[in-house]
mmCIF file of C-alpha atoms in Angstrom:
data_model
loop_
_atom_site.group_PDB
_atom_site.id
_atom_site.type_symbol
_atom_site.label_atom_id
_atom_site.label_comp_id
_atom_site.label_asym_id
_atom_site.label_seq_id
_atom_site.Cartn_x
_atom_site.Cartn_y
_atom_site.Cartn_z
ATOM 1 C CA SER A 1 163.457 -171.471 10.610
ATOM 2 C CA GLN A 2 163.014 -173.503 13.772
ATOM 3 C CA GLN A 3 164.409 -171.921 16.922
ATOM 4 C CA GLY A 4 165.186 -174.950 18.996
ATOM 5 C CA GLU A 5 164.309 -178.304 20.355
ATOM 6 C CA GLU A 6 161.477 -179.544 22.482
ATOM 7 C CA ASP A 7 161.471 -182.723 24.451
ATOM 8 C CA PRO A 8 159.963 -185.132 24.709
ATOM 9 C CA GLN A 9 158.645 -185.355 21.138
ATOM 10 C CA ALA A 10 155.681 -187.306 22.485
ATOM 11 C CA LEU A 11 154.290 -187.880 25.965
ATOM 12 C CA SER A 12 151.516 -190.233 27.060
ATOM 13 C CA ILE A 13 150.150 -190.012 30.619
ATOM 14 C CA GLN A 14 147.085 -190.955 32.641
ATOM 15 C CA GLU A 15 144.431 -188.406 33.552
ATOM 16 C CA GLY A 16 145.320 -186.712 36.816
ATOM 17 C CA GLU A 17 149.072 -186.983 36.327
ATOM 18 C CA ASN A 18 151.352 -184.024 35.678
ATOM 19 C CA ALA A 19 152.932 -183.393 32.274
ATOM 20 C CA THR A 20 156.259 -181.620 31.813
ATOM 21 C CA MET A 21 157.559 -180.409 28.482
ATOM 22 C CA ASN A 22 160.941 -178.809 27.889
ATOM 23 C CA CYS A 23 162.124 -176.310 25.317
ATOM 24 C CA SER A 24 165.617 -175.149 24.422
ATOM 25 C CA TYR A 25 166.473 -172.248 22.169
ATOM 26 C CA LYS A 26 169.541 -170.700 20.601
ATOM 27 C CA THR A 27 169.402 -166.905 20.562
ATOM 28 C CA SER A 28 168.641 -164.031 22.936
ATOM 29 C CA ILE A 29 164.934 -163.422 23.345
ATOM 30 C CA ASN A 30 162.444 -160.762 24.473
ATOM 31 C CA ASN A 31 159.958 -163.329 25.679
ATOM 32 C CA LEU A 32 159.019 -166.991 25.329
ATOM 33 C CA GLN A 33 155.488 -168.188 24.700
ATOM 34 C CA TRP A 34 153.694 -171.519 24.852
ATOM 35 C CA TYR A 35 150.878 -172.511 22.504
ATOM 36 C CA ARG A 36 148.499 -175.453 22.195
ATOM 37 C CA GLN A 37 147.232 -176.882 18.921
ATOM 38 C CA ASN A 38 144.435 -179.400 18.626
ATOM 39 C CA SER A 39 144.835 -181.711 15.637
ATOM 40 C CA GLY A 40 145.508 -179.483 12.652
ATOM 41 C CA ARG A 41 143.623 -176.438 13.906
ATOM 42 C CA GLY A 42 144.767 -172.943 14.852
ATOM 43 C CA LEU A 43 147.116 -172.355 17.753
ATOM 44 C CA VAL A 44 145.921 -171.096 21.121
ATOM 45 C CA HIS A 45 148.182 -168.902 23.214
ATOM 46 C CA LEU A 46 148.660 -170.316 26.710
ATOM 47 C CA ILE A 47 151.212 -168.184 28.506
ATOM 48 C CA LEU A 48 153.978 -165.639 27.904
ATOM 49 C CA ILE A 49 157.056 -165.247 30.080
ATOM 50 C CA ARG A 50 159.366 -162.268 29.659
ATOM 51 C CA SER A 51 163.140 -162.655 29.537
ATOM 52 C CA ASN A 52 163.502 -161.031 32.979
ATOM 53 C CA GLU A 53 161.015 -163.418 34.599
ATOM 54 C CA ARG A 54 161.888 -166.838 35.967
ATOM 55 C CA GLU A 55 158.510 -168.406 36.661
ATOM 56 C CA LYS A 56 154.903 -167.766 35.800
ATOM 57 C CA HIS A 57 151.622 -169.470 36.662
ATOM 58 C CA SER A 58 148.254 -169.538 34.945
ATOM 59 C CA GLY A 59 145.630 -171.915 36.307
ATOM 60 C CA ARG A 60 147.062 -175.440 35.991
ATOM 61 C CA LEU A 61 150.029 -174.195 33.963
ATOM 62 C CA ARG A 62 153.456 -173.369 35.342
ATOM 63 C CA VAL A 63 156.220 -172.067 33.106
ATOM 64 C CA THR A 64 159.856 -171.576 34.017
ATOM 65 C CA LEU A 65 162.541 -169.777 32.072
ATOM 66 C CA ASP A 66 166.317 -170.068 32.488
ATOM 67 C CA THR A 67 167.961 -167.587 30.151
ATOM 68 C CA SER A 68 171.453 -168.686 31.191
ATOM 69 C CA LYS A 69 170.694 -172.186 29.904
ATOM 70 C CA LYS A 70 168.397 -170.924 27.145
ATOM 71 C CA SER A 71 165.672 -173.287 28.245
ATOM 72 C CA SER A 72 162.070 -173.287 29.419
ATOM 73 C CA SER A 73 159.655 -175.828 30.782
ATOM 74 C CA LEU A 74 155.878 -176.093 30.796
ATOM 75 C CA LEU A 75 154.192 -178.048 33.576
ATOM 76 C CA ILE A 76 150.534 -178.988 33.284
ATOM 77 C CA THR A 77 149.210 -180.229 36.617
ATOM 78 C CA ALA A 78 146.292 -182.624 37.158
ATOM 79 C CA SER A 79 145.991 -183.317 33.436
ATOM 80 C CA ARG A 80 142.654 -183.976 31.744
ATOM 81 C CA ALA A 81 141.734 -185.833 28.573
ATOM 82 C CA ALA A 82 140.925 -182.432 27.037
ATOM 83 C CA ASP A 83 144.609 -181.449 27.415
ATOM 84 C CA THR A 84 145.458 -183.907 24.611
ATOM 85 C CA ALA A 85 147.081 -181.719 21.935
ATOM 86 C CA SER A 86 150.403 -180.584 20.497
ATOM 87 C CA TYR A 87 152.275 -178.027 22.572
ATOM 88 C CA PHE A 88 154.774 -175.601 21.073
ATOM 89 C CA CYS A 89 157.178 -173.173 22.627
ATOM 90 C CA ALA A 90 157.911 -170.063 20.607
ATOM 91 C CA THR A 91 160.614 -167.469 21.113
ATOM 92 C CA ASP A 92 160.045 -163.806 20.369
ATOM 93 C CA ALA A 93 163.067 -161.752 19.351
ATOM 94 C CA SER A 94 161.570 -159.402 16.727
ATOM 95 C CA LYS A 95 159.683 -162.362 15.239
ATOM 96 C CA LEU A 96 157.961 -165.414 16.701
ATOM 97 C CA VAL A 97 159.755 -168.675 15.924
ATOM 98 C CA PHE A 98 158.370 -172.039 16.993
ATOM 99 C CA GLY A 99 160.076 -175.087 18.407
ATOM 100 C CA ALA A 100 159.416 -178.593 17.131
ATOM 101 C CA GLY A 101 156.581 -179.284 19.576
ATOM 102 C CA THR A 102 155.531 -182.031 21.977
ATOM 103 C CA ILE A 103 152.527 -184.268 21.305
ATOM 104 C CA LEU A 104 150.715 -184.864 24.584
ATOM 105 C CA ARG A 105 148.188 -187.656 24.975
ATOM 106 C CA VAL A 106 146.202 -187.852 28.198
ATOM 107 C CA LYS A 107 144.436 -191.173 28.658
ATOM 108 C CA SER A 108 141.183 -191.335 30.610
ATOM 109 C CA ASP B 1 135.837 -159.645 19.579
ATOM 110 C CA THR B 2 139.040 -161.650 20.168
ATOM 111 C CA GLU B 3 138.864 -163.736 17.050
ATOM 112 C CA VAL B 4 140.907 -164.039 13.879
ATOM 113 C CA THR B 5 138.856 -165.391 10.998
ATOM 114 C CA GLN B 6 140.204 -167.062 7.867
ATOM 115 C CA THR B 7 138.498 -167.992 4.626
ATOM 116 C CA PRO B 8 138.215 -170.411 3.027
ATOM 117 C CA LYS B 9 138.636 -173.285 5.502
ATOM 118 C CA HIS B 10 139.685 -175.658 2.733
ATOM 119 C CA LEU B 11 141.014 -174.957 -0.753
ATOM 120 C CA VAL B 12 141.960 -177.288 -3.578
ATOM 121 C CA MET B 13 143.686 -175.685 -6.534
ATOM 122 C CA GLY B 14 145.551 -176.722 -9.624
ATOM 123 C CA MET B 15 149.072 -175.595 -10.375
ATOM 124 C CA THR B 16 147.852 -173.056 -12.948
ATOM 125 C CA ASN B 17 145.142 -171.513 -10.767
ATOM 126 C CA LYS B 18 145.135 -168.155 -9.018
ATOM 127 C CA LYS B 19 143.443 -168.010 -5.641
ATOM 128 C CA SER B 20 143.520 -165.863 -2.500
ATOM 129 C CA LEU B 21 143.403 -166.598 1.207
ATOM 130 C CA LYS B 22 141.754 -164.022 3.455
ATOM 131 C CA CYS B 23 142.259 -163.141 7.095
ATOM 132 C CA GLU B 24 140.429 -160.620 9.271
ATOM 133 C CA GLN B 25 140.712 -159.344 12.844
ATOM 134 C CA HIS B 26 138.941 -156.552 14.707
ATOM 135 C CA MET B 27 141.086 -156.365 17.831
ATOM 136 C CA GLY B 28 142.951 -153.264 16.687
ATOM 137 C CA HIS B 29 146.198 -155.212 16.340
ATOM 138 C CA ARG B 30 148.701 -153.465 14.082
ATOM 139 C CA ALA B 31 150.835 -156.537 13.397
ATOM 140 C CA MET B 32 149.616 -159.417 11.236
ATOM 141 C CA TYR B 33 151.374 -162.564 10.125
ATOM 142 C CA TRP B 34 151.222 -165.487 7.704
ATOM 143 C CA TYR B 35 152.581 -168.861 8.804
ATOM 144 C CA LYS B 36 152.800 -172.119 6.870
ATOM 145 C CA GLN B 37 152.527 -175.462 8.659
ATOM 146 C CA LYS B 38 153.229 -178.852 7.133
ATOM 147 C CA ALA B 39 151.882 -182.001 8.756
ATOM 148 C CA LYS B 40 153.577 -182.915 12.066
ATOM 149 C CA LYS B 41 155.826 -179.834 11.847
ATOM 150 C CA PRO B 42 155.822 -176.486 13.664
ATOM 151 C CA PRO B 43 154.451 -173.358 11.988
ATOM 152 C CA GLU B 44 157.017 -171.501 9.874
ATOM 153 C CA LEU B 45 156.886 -167.743 9.506
ATOM 154 C CA MET B 46 156.302 -166.432 5.980
ATOM 155 C CA PHE B 47 155.447 -162.726 6.234
ATOM 156 C CA VAL B 48 155.036 -159.998 8.858
ATOM 157 C CA TYR B 49 153.042 -156.792 8.386
ATOM 158 C CA SER B 50 153.420 -153.849 10.780
ATOM 159 C CA TYR B 51 151.095 -150.883 10.348
ATOM 160 C CA GLU B 52 149.986 -152.307 6.991
ATOM 161 C CA LYS B 53 153.557 -152.389 5.684
ATOM 162 C CA LEU B 54 155.507 -155.541 4.911
ATOM 163 C CA SER B 55 158.328 -155.702 7.455
ATOM 164 C CA ILE B 56 159.543 -159.305 7.160
ATOM 165 C CA ASN B 57 159.589 -161.667 4.184
ATOM 166 C CA GLU B 58 161.216 -164.952 5.110
ATOM 167 C CA SER B 59 162.547 -165.546 1.591
ATOM 168 C CA VAL B 60 159.189 -166.838 0.450
ATOM 169 C CA PRO B 61 158.884 -167.688 -3.288
ATOM 170 C CA SER B 62 157.162 -165.027 -5.385
ATOM 171 C CA ARG B 63 154.281 -167.368 -6.183
ATOM 172 C CA PHE B 64 153.042 -166.264 -2.722
ATOM 173 C CA SER B 65 152.087 -162.589 -2.694
ATOM 174 C CA PRO B 66 150.845 -160.984 0.539
ATOM 175 C CA GLU B 67 148.672 -157.890 0.734
ATOM 176 C CA CYS B 68 147.414 -155.822 3.649
ATOM 177 C CA PRO B 69 144.628 -153.538 2.333
ATOM 178 C CA ASN B 70 143.851 -152.073 5.781
ATOM 179 C CA SER B 71 144.547 -152.622 9.465
ATOM 180 C CA SER B 72 141.925 -155.393 9.753
ATOM 181 C CA LEU B 73 142.545 -157.430 6.627
ATOM 182 C CA LEU B 74 145.384 -159.586 5.355
ATOM 183 C CA ASN B 75 145.377 -161.486 2.088
ATOM 184 C CA LEU B 76 147.687 -164.083 0.609
ATOM 185 C CA HIS B 77 147.514 -164.334 -3.171
ATOM 186 C CA LEU B 78 148.532 -167.661 -4.657
ATOM 187 C CA HIS B 79 149.643 -168.290 -8.222
ATOM 188 C CA ALA B 80 151.360 -171.195 -9.983
ATOM 189 C CA LEU B 81 151.798 -173.171 -6.796
ATOM 190 C CA GLN B 82 153.529 -176.525 -6.548
ATOM 191 C CA PRO B 83 152.210 -179.698 -4.862
ATOM 192 C CA GLU B 84 154.798 -179.222 -2.098
ATOM 193 C CA ASP B 85 153.027 -175.975 -1.175
ATOM 194 C CA SER B 86 150.132 -178.031 0.175
ATOM 195 C CA ALA B 87 149.913 -177.168 3.869
ATOM 196 C CA LEU B 88 147.889 -175.438 6.568
ATOM 197 C CA TYR B 89 148.197 -171.661 6.196
ATOM 198 C CA LEU B 90 147.746 -169.791 9.440
ATOM 199 C CA CYS B 91 147.093 -166.108 9.910
ATOM 200 C CA ALA B 92 147.841 -164.390 13.226
ATOM 201 C CA SER B 93 147.690 -160.933 14.740
ATOM 202 C CA SER B 94 149.237 -159.282 17.784
ATOM 203 C CA PRO B 95 149.706 -155.942 19.459
ATOM 204 C CA LEU B 96 153.034 -154.449 18.470
ATOM 205 C CA ALA B 97 154.324 -154.059 22.026
ATOM 206 C CA GLY B 98 155.326 -157.706 22.360
ATOM 207 C CA THR B 99 153.748 -158.103 25.780
ATOM 208 C CA GLN B 100 150.917 -160.340 24.667
ATOM 209 C CA GLY B 101 150.680 -163.557 22.722
ATOM 210 C CA TYR B 102 149.568 -163.920 19.166
ATOM 211 C CA TYR B 103 145.987 -164.654 18.160
ATOM 212 C CA PHE B 104 145.812 -167.318 15.469
ATOM 213 C CA GLY B 105 143.022 -168.042 13.052
ATOM 214 C CA PRO B 106 141.848 -171.626 12.414
ATOM 215 C CA GLY B 107 143.840 -171.821 9.196
ATOM 216 C CA THR B 108 143.179 -172.660 5.558
ATOM 217 C CA ARG B 109 143.962 -176.228 4.536
ATOM 218 C CA LEU B 110 145.435 -175.899 1.038
ATOM 219 C CA THR B 111 145.864 -178.790 -1.365
ATOM 220 C CA VAL B 112 147.678 -178.205 -4.660
ATOM 221 C CA THR B 113 146.967 -180.828 -7.317
#
């Protein structure tokens, strides 16, 4: 069962621009994770943020979490063509449940 | 070794066939998972194994039968599938503590004819 919504459903930007994806969820969580998937392949874990954390950074990635609004955002700075992929948030509350995903296209 | 391997990469089977999907990891993870992903949709959880025991079955039809022979291996036995079962089947593993992300395999692309 899908946990929540992600927006936008699709995002197209130029190389070098920033990309922001948002995720909303419905239940209490232990942590929230973001994954990348390149066209029909396995998912790659990007970053995990615990429910008691508000912001986390990893390289060009910045994730925020607002548990009062049950929402999270993923910011990819200085995007590259290689960042083109589908991005999913996933909430972990005894099992990992994925949101609908955002398709990101970075044009060179 | 931080890899989850899955075999086969592609599988085409008829509705009367019996086949198995295999998954292996050597990271010492004691939790392993099967997910099903249809085109342009998010992965959907099917089964969770913790310490080689089935802990979650997301009301999956009995034509899918999981098996965890040891802490490194996870199988998914398939029998009498329907065309709507065609999908990408993803295996994943994780430490049980919930402080790290999941490691996913590349998936098996299943087509039921």
